[in-house]
Amino acid sequence: MASFLFRRFLVAIFQIFIVVSLIFMFIHLMPGDPVILALGTEKSTDPQVVEALRHELGLDKPILEQYGDYLKNITKLDFGKSITDKVSVSDYIMERIPRTIEIAVLSIILGSIMGVIFGIISATKWQTIIDIIMTSIATLGISVPVFVLGTIFILIFSLNLKWLPAGGFVDISKGIIAHYTRLILPVVTLALGLAASVARMTRSSMLEVLHKEFVPALRAKGLARNVIIFKHVLRNAFIPIITVIGLQLGNLIGGTVLIEYLFNLPGLCSILIKAVSYRDYPVIQGCIFVMSSFYIIINLIVDILYGILDPRVR
């Protein structure tokens, strides 16, 4: 198990290196001069001011030297200063990232629990009206984009029923109820898409295991139906379910960008959108690095769970 974990850790480090290299390459291929955008129309007409800022940001160096400085700073988690706001990117990210992680983690937990429960119900009620309803809802949940679903929820629960606020953010120090009340709609919106995918995979995996030969043998031994379902069938069906949860994290991270914008949440993704508009290289690099690393680390955890659940993986 130790060698398996060590190999996966090395793969994760290599993946992060590839990601940071691609970030640097794609950022510098983006059209538009960040110095001109940062200075504005008036100041950018003065060549001395333009060159001074370019030298301050290190953009006057050869591209390979910029890349070397970039990798060296990344190892120290130093992303430099924002071109537009003149603040430390690391501080900027540390201020915003807890909000994004909170939304993402709550969505993962809620979506995974809902998906597994609905998938188990659908599989155990195979070819009944309950199975048909569950499958139809899961298909609808996968098909509807998060920004459409979020807009529908705002119209129903905020504008019409007035049960929940339409957006905004309240720090947890100012009230737990006010804080989490504003997170209900964004978290549920993100979780439903994940739950739909997990439910479909749980259903298909459990149906495959339920039709294997050892299940009738367990029934013949007199084991209770719930014991067979939860102790034997679900455990054997769990690896494909974990795979889907891991793969859906990419969609979840992308959906978080839209959700923060839609519900006016001041998270990491909202400053990323602003940074792309102004070609703020340090902020873009820092945000994408953190989001990509989060995705890679979650997939590392998924691979470790493979090894725990299935000795053949180890």
PDB file of N, CA, C and O in Angstrom, residues 90-134:
ATOM      1  N   SER A  90      -1.379  36.029  -3.434  1.00  0.00           N
ATOM      2  CA  SER A  90      -1.533  34.975  -2.420  1.00  0.00           C
ATOM      3  C   SER A  90      -2.536  35.397  -1.347  1.00  0.00           C
ATOM      4  O   SER A  90      -3.395  34.604  -0.944  1.00  0.00           O
ATOM      5  N   ASP A  91      -2.425  36.652  -0.888  1.00  0.00           N
ATOM      6  CA  ASP A  91      -3.380  37.147   0.109  1.00  0.00           C
ATOM      7  C   ASP A  91      -4.789  37.226  -0.470  1.00  0.00           C
ATOM      8  O   ASP A  91      -5.780  36.924   0.208  1.00  0.00           O
ATOM      9  N   TYR A  92      -4.859  37.647  -1.729  1.00  0.00           N
ATOM     10  CA  TYR A  92      -6.134  37.757  -2.439  1.00  0.00           C
ATOM     11  C   TYR A  92      -6.828  36.391  -2.487  1.00  0.00           C
ATOM     12  O   TYR A  92      -8.031  36.258  -2.202  1.00  0.00           O
ATOM     13  N   ILE A  93      -6.041  35.366  -2.843  1.00  0.00           N
ATOM     14  CA  ILE A  93      -6.579  34.015  -2.965  1.00  0.00           C
ATOM     15  C   ILE A  93      -6.971  33.459  -1.598  1.00  0.00           C
ATOM     16  O   ILE A  93      -8.040  32.868  -1.435  1.00  0.00           O
ATOM     17  N   MET A  94      -6.104  33.659  -0.596  1.00  0.00           N
ATOM     18  CA  MET A  94      -6.395  33.138   0.742  1.00  0.00           C
ATOM     19  C   MET A  94      -7.641  33.769   1.341  1.00  0.00           C
ATOM     20  O   MET A  94      -8.338  33.146   2.145  1.00  0.00           O
ATOM     21  N   GLU A  95      -7.938  34.993   0.937  1.00  0.00           N
ATOM     22  CA  GLU A  95      -9.150  35.654   1.420  1.00  0.00           C
ATOM     23  C   GLU A  95     -10.397  35.060   0.777  1.00  0.00           C
ATOM     24  O   GLU A  95     -11.441  34.913   1.430  1.00  0.00           O
ATOM     25  N   ARG A  96     -10.289  34.678  -0.499  1.00  0.00           N
ATOM     26  CA  ARG A  96     -11.471  34.229  -1.246  1.00  0.00           C
ATOM     27  C   ARG A  96     -11.665  32.715  -1.259  1.00  0.00           C
ATOM     28  O   ARG A  96     -12.796  32.244  -1.356  1.00  0.00           O
ATOM     29  N   ILE A  97     -10.573  31.952  -1.187  1.00  0.00           N
ATOM     30  CA  ILE A  97     -10.671  30.508  -1.429  1.00  0.00           C
ATOM     31  C   ILE A  97     -11.531  29.762  -0.402  1.00  0.00           C
ATOM     32  O   ILE A  97     -12.194  28.786  -0.763  1.00  0.00           O
ATOM     33  N   PRO A  98     -11.574  30.168   0.887  1.00  0.00           N
ATOM     34  CA  PRO A  98     -12.447  29.432   1.806  1.00  0.00           C
ATOM     35  C   PRO A  98     -13.908  29.426   1.370  1.00  0.00           C
ATOM     36  O   PRO A  98     -14.620  28.436   1.579  1.00  0.00           O
ATOM     37  N   ARG A  99     -14.359  30.518   0.742  1.00  0.00           N
ATOM     38  CA  ARG A  99     -15.757  30.590   0.294  1.00  0.00           C
ATOM     39  C   ARG A  99     -16.011  29.621  -0.853  1.00  0.00           C
ATOM     40  O   ARG A  99     -17.039  28.933  -0.884  1.00  0.00           O
ATOM     41  N   THR A 100     -15.073  29.558  -1.799  1.00  0.00           N
ATOM     42  CA  THR A 100     -15.227  28.639  -2.928  1.00  0.00           C
ATOM     43  C   THR A 100     -15.148  27.188  -2.474  1.00  0.00           C
ATOM     44  O   THR A 100     -15.943  26.347  -2.909  1.00  0.00           O
ATOM     45  N   ILE A 101     -14.183  26.886  -1.578  1.00  0.00           N
ATOM     46  CA  ILE A 101     -14.038  25.515  -1.080  1.00  0.00           C
ATOM     47  C   ILE A 101     -15.285  25.103  -0.300  1.00  0.00           C
ATOM     48  O   ILE A 101     -15.751  23.960  -0.413  1.00  0.00           O
ATOM     49  N   GLU A 102     -15.836  26.012   0.480  1.00  0.00           N
ATOM     50  CA  GLU A 102     -17.041  25.698   1.254  1.00  0.00           C
ATOM     51  C   GLU A 102     -18.190  25.298   0.337  1.00  0.00           C
ATOM     52  O   GLU A 102     -18.864  24.288   0.565  1.00  0.00           O
ATOM     53  N   ILE A 103     -18.400  26.069  -0.736  1.00  0.00           N
ATOM     54  CA  ILE A 103     -19.474  25.754  -1.683  1.00  0.00           C
ATOM     55  C   ILE A 103     -19.212  24.413  -2.364  1.00  0.00           C
ATOM     56  O   ILE A 103     -20.104  23.568  -2.483  1.00  0.00           O
ATOM     57  N   ALA A 104     -17.962  24.206  -2.805  1.00  0.00           N
ATOM     58  CA  ALA A 104     -17.618  22.982  -3.527  1.00  0.00           C
ATOM     59  C   ALA A 104     -17.747  21.748  -2.640  1.00  0.00           C
ATOM     60  O   ALA A 104     -18.326  20.737  -3.052  1.00  0.00           O
ATOM     61  N   VAL A 105     -17.226  21.826  -1.406  1.00  0.00           N
ATOM     62  CA  VAL A 105     -17.256  20.666  -0.508  1.00  0.00           C
ATOM     63  C   VAL A 105     -18.686  20.322  -0.108  1.00  0.00           C
ATOM     64  O   VAL A 105     -19.081  19.142  -0.113  1.00  0.00           O
ATOM     65  N   LEU A 106     -19.478  21.337   0.239  1.00  0.00           N
ATOM     66  CA  LEU A 106     -20.880  21.081   0.590  1.00  0.00           C
ATOM     67  C   LEU A 106     -21.640  20.471  -0.587  1.00  0.00           C
ATOM     68  O   LEU A 106     -22.469  19.568  -0.402  1.00  0.00           O
ATOM     69  N   SER A 107     -21.337  20.933  -1.798  1.00  0.00           N
ATOM     70  CA  SER A 107     -22.004  20.392  -2.992  1.00  0.00           C
ATOM     71  C   SER A 107     -21.599  18.948  -3.246  1.00  0.00           C
ATOM     72  O   SER A 107     -22.432  18.112  -3.613  1.00  0.00           O
ATOM     73  N   ILE A 108     -20.293  18.645  -3.056  1.00  0.00           N
ATOM     74  CA  ILE A 108     -19.813  17.269  -3.241  1.00  0.00           C
ATOM     75  C   ILE A 108     -20.486  16.327  -2.241  1.00  0.00           C
ATOM     76  O   ILE A 108     -20.969  15.248  -2.615  1.00  0.00           O
ATOM     77  N   ILE A 109     -20.524  16.736  -0.982  1.00  0.00           N
ATOM     78  CA  ILE A 109     -21.107  15.869   0.058  1.00  0.00           C
ATOM     79  C   ILE A 109     -22.593  15.650  -0.202  1.00  0.00           C
ATOM     80  O   ILE A 109     -23.074  14.507  -0.219  1.00  0.00           O
ATOM     81  N   LEU A 110     -23.326  16.751  -0.435  1.00  0.00           N
ATOM     82  CA  LEU A 110     -24.773  16.641  -0.664  1.00  0.00           C
ATOM     83  C   LEU A 110     -25.075  15.858  -1.945  1.00  0.00           C
ATOM     84  O   LEU A 110     -25.937  14.966  -1.947  1.00  0.00           O
ATOM     85  N   GLY A 111     -24.368  16.172  -3.029  1.00  0.00           N
ATOM     86  CA  GLY A 111     -24.612  15.496  -4.301  1.00  0.00           C
ATOM     87  C   GLY A 111     -24.290  14.018  -4.243  1.00  0.00           C
ATOM     88  O   GLY A 111     -25.028  13.186  -4.795  1.00  0.00           O
ATOM     89  N   SER A 112     -23.197  13.645  -3.552  1.00  0.00           N
ATOM     90  CA  SER A 112     -22.811  12.235  -3.456  1.00  0.00           C
ATOM     91  C   SER A 112     -23.820  11.444  -2.630  1.00  0.00           C
ATOM     92  O   SER A 112     -24.226  10.343  -3.018  1.00  0.00           O
ATOM     93  N   ILE A 113     -24.237  12.010  -1.496  1.00  0.00           N
ATOM     94  CA  ILE A 113     -25.218  11.311  -0.648  1.00  0.00           C
ATOM     95  C   ILE A 113     -26.540  11.137  -1.379  1.00  0.00           C
ATOM     96  O   ILE A 113     -27.117  10.037  -1.399  1.00  0.00           O
ATOM     97  N   MET A 114     -27.019  12.217  -1.997  1.00  0.00           N
ATOM     98  CA  MET A 114     -28.289  12.133  -2.725  1.00  0.00           C
ATOM     99  C   MET A 114     -28.187  11.136  -3.876  1.00  0.00           C
ATOM    100  O   MET A 114     -29.105  10.328  -4.096  1.00  0.00           O
ATOM    101  N   GLY A 115     -27.085  11.193  -4.616  1.00  0.00           N
ATOM    102  CA  GLY A 115     -26.918  10.308  -5.770  1.00  0.00           C
ATOM    103  C   GLY A 115     -26.893   8.840  -5.389  1.00  0.00           C
ATOM    104  O   GLY A 115     -27.544   8.010  -6.031  1.00  0.00           O
ATOM    105  N   VAL A 116     -26.161   8.508  -4.323  1.00  0.00           N
ATOM    106  CA  VAL A 116     -26.073   7.106  -3.886  1.00  0.00           C
ATOM    107  C   VAL A 116     -27.435   6.616  -3.386  1.00  0.00           C
ATOM    108  O   VAL A 116     -27.866   5.509  -3.720  1.00  0.00           O
ATOM    109  N   ILE A 117     -28.112   7.444  -2.603  1.00  0.00           N
ATOM    110  CA  ILE A 117     -29.432   7.038  -2.076  1.00  0.00           C
ATOM    111  C   ILE A 117     -30.429   6.820  -3.209  1.00  0.00           C
ATOM    112  O   ILE A 117     -31.118   5.785  -3.267  1.00  0.00           O
ATOM    113  N   PHE A 118     -30.515   7.775  -4.130  1.00  0.00           N
ATOM    114  CA  PHE A 118     -31.456   7.638  -5.238  1.00  0.00           C
ATOM    115  C   PHE A 118     -31.081   6.462  -6.143  1.00  0.00           C
ATOM    116  O   PHE A 118     -31.956   5.764  -6.670  1.00  0.00           O
ATOM    117  N   GLY A 119     -29.777   6.233  -6.334  1.00  0.00           N
ATOM    118  CA  GLY A 119     -29.337   5.111  -7.162  1.00  0.00           C
ATOM    119  C   GLY A 119     -29.687   3.773  -6.540  1.00  0.00           C
ATOM    120  O   GLY A 119     -30.105   2.835  -7.246  1.00  0.00           O
ATOM    121  N   ILE A 120     -29.537   3.663  -5.207  1.00  0.00           N
ATOM    122  CA  ILE A 120     -29.887   2.414  -4.512  1.00  0.00           C
ATOM    123  C   ILE A 120     -31.392   2.150  -4.626  1.00  0.00           C
ATOM    124  O   ILE A 120     -31.824   1.023  -4.910  1.00  0.00           O
ATOM    125  N   ILE A 121     -32.187   3.199  -4.398  1.00  0.00           N
ATOM    126  CA  ILE A 121     -33.649   3.048  -4.497  1.00  0.00           C
ATOM    127  C   ILE A 121     -34.035   2.610  -5.908  1.00  0.00           C
ATOM    128  O   ILE A 121     -34.855   1.700  -6.101  1.00  0.00           O
ATOM    129  N   SER A 122     -33.435   3.254  -6.920  1.00  0.00           N
ATOM    130  CA  SER A 122     -33.757   2.938  -8.311  1.00  0.00           C
ATOM    131  C   SER A 122     -33.373   1.499  -8.662  1.00  0.00           C
ATOM    132  O   SER A 122     -34.120   0.802  -9.350  1.00  0.00           O
ATOM    133  N   ALA A 123     -32.212   1.040  -8.175  1.00  0.00           N
ATOM    134  CA  ALA A 123     -31.752  -0.321  -8.486  1.00  0.00           C
ATOM    135  C   ALA A 123     -32.590  -1.380  -7.793  1.00  0.00           C
ATOM    136  O   ALA A 123     -32.919  -2.420  -8.381  1.00  0.00           O
ATOM    137  N   THR A 124     -32.938  -1.125  -6.532  1.00  0.00           N
ATOM    138  CA  THR A 124     -33.727  -2.109  -5.781  1.00  0.00           C
ATOM    139  C   THR A 124     -35.187  -2.142  -6.240  1.00  0.00           C
ATOM    140  O   THR A 124     -35.882  -3.124  -5.984  1.00  0.00           O
ATOM    141  N   LYS A 125     -35.641  -1.068  -6.908  1.00  0.00           N
ATOM    142  CA  LYS A 125     -37.006  -1.029  -7.461  1.00  0.00           C
ATOM    143  C   LYS A 125     -36.955  -1.131  -8.987  1.00  0.00           C
ATOM    144  O   LYS A 125     -37.726  -0.487  -9.696  1.00  0.00           O
ATOM    145  N   TRP A 126     -36.054  -1.933  -9.485  1.00  0.00           N
ATOM    146  CA  TRP A 126     -35.791  -2.063 -10.923  1.00  0.00           C
ATOM    147  C   TRP A 126     -37.065  -2.394 -11.714  1.00  0.00           C
ATOM    148  O   TRP A 126     -37.840  -3.257 -11.338  1.00  0.00           O
ATOM    149  N   GLN A 127     -37.256  -1.622 -12.800  1.00  0.00           N
ATOM    150  CA  GLN A 127     -38.375  -1.793 -13.735  1.00  0.00           C
ATOM    151  C   GLN A 127     -39.740  -1.542 -13.089  1.00  0.00           C
ATOM    152  O   GLN A 127     -40.762  -2.059 -13.556  1.00  0.00           O
ATOM    153  N   THR A 128     -39.755  -0.759 -12.040  1.00  0.00           N
ATOM    154  CA  THR A 128     -41.023  -0.329 -11.452  1.00  0.00           C
ATOM    155  C   THR A 128     -41.222   1.152 -11.778  1.00  0.00           C
ATOM    156  O   THR A 128     -40.345   1.803 -12.350  1.00  0.00           O
ATOM    157  N   ILE A 129     -42.355   1.690 -11.395  1.00  0.00           N
ATOM    158  CA  ILE A 129     -42.645   3.103 -11.664  1.00  0.00           C
ATOM    159  C   ILE A 129     -41.656   4.009 -10.923  1.00  0.00           C
ATOM    160  O   ILE A 129     -41.279   5.082 -11.417  1.00  0.00           O
ATOM    161  N   ILE A 130     -41.211   3.554  -9.732  1.00  0.00           N
ATOM    162  CA  ILE A 130     -40.229   4.346  -8.970  1.00  0.00           C
ATOM    163  C   ILE A 130     -38.917   4.433  -9.734  1.00  0.00           C
ATOM    164  O   ILE A 130     -38.290   5.499  -9.816  1.00  0.00           O
ATOM    165  N   ASP A 131     -38.481   3.322 -10.322  1.00  0.00           N
ATOM    166  CA  ASP A 131     -37.247   3.290 -11.115  1.00  0.00           C
ATOM    167  C   ASP A 131     -37.354   4.217 -12.317  1.00  0.00           C
ATOM    168  O   ASP A 131     -36.421   4.976 -12.634  1.00  0.00           O
ATOM    169  N   ILE A 132     -38.491   4.201 -12.977  1.00  0.00           N
ATOM    170  CA  ILE A 132     -38.694   5.055 -14.155  1.00  0.00           C
ATOM    171  C   ILE A 132     -38.645   6.533 -13.775  1.00  0.00           C
ATOM    172  O   ILE A 132     -38.016   7.350 -14.446  1.00  0.00           O
ATOM    173  N   ILE A 133     -39.297   6.872 -12.664  1.00  0.00           N
ATOM    174  CA  ILE A 133     -39.304   8.279 -12.205  1.00  0.00           C
ATOM    175  C   ILE A 133     -37.892   8.727 -11.831  1.00  0.00           C
ATOM    176  O   ILE A 133     -37.450   9.812 -12.224  1.00  0.00           O
ATOM    177  N   MET A 134     -37.172   7.884 -11.064  1.00  0.00           N
ATOM    178  CA  MET A 134     -35.808   8.227 -10.645  1.00  0.00           C
ATOM    179  C   MET A 134     -34.883   8.396 -11.853  1.00  0.00           C
ATOM    180  O   MET A 134     -34.082   9.344 -11.911  1.00  0.00           O
TER     181      MET A 134
END
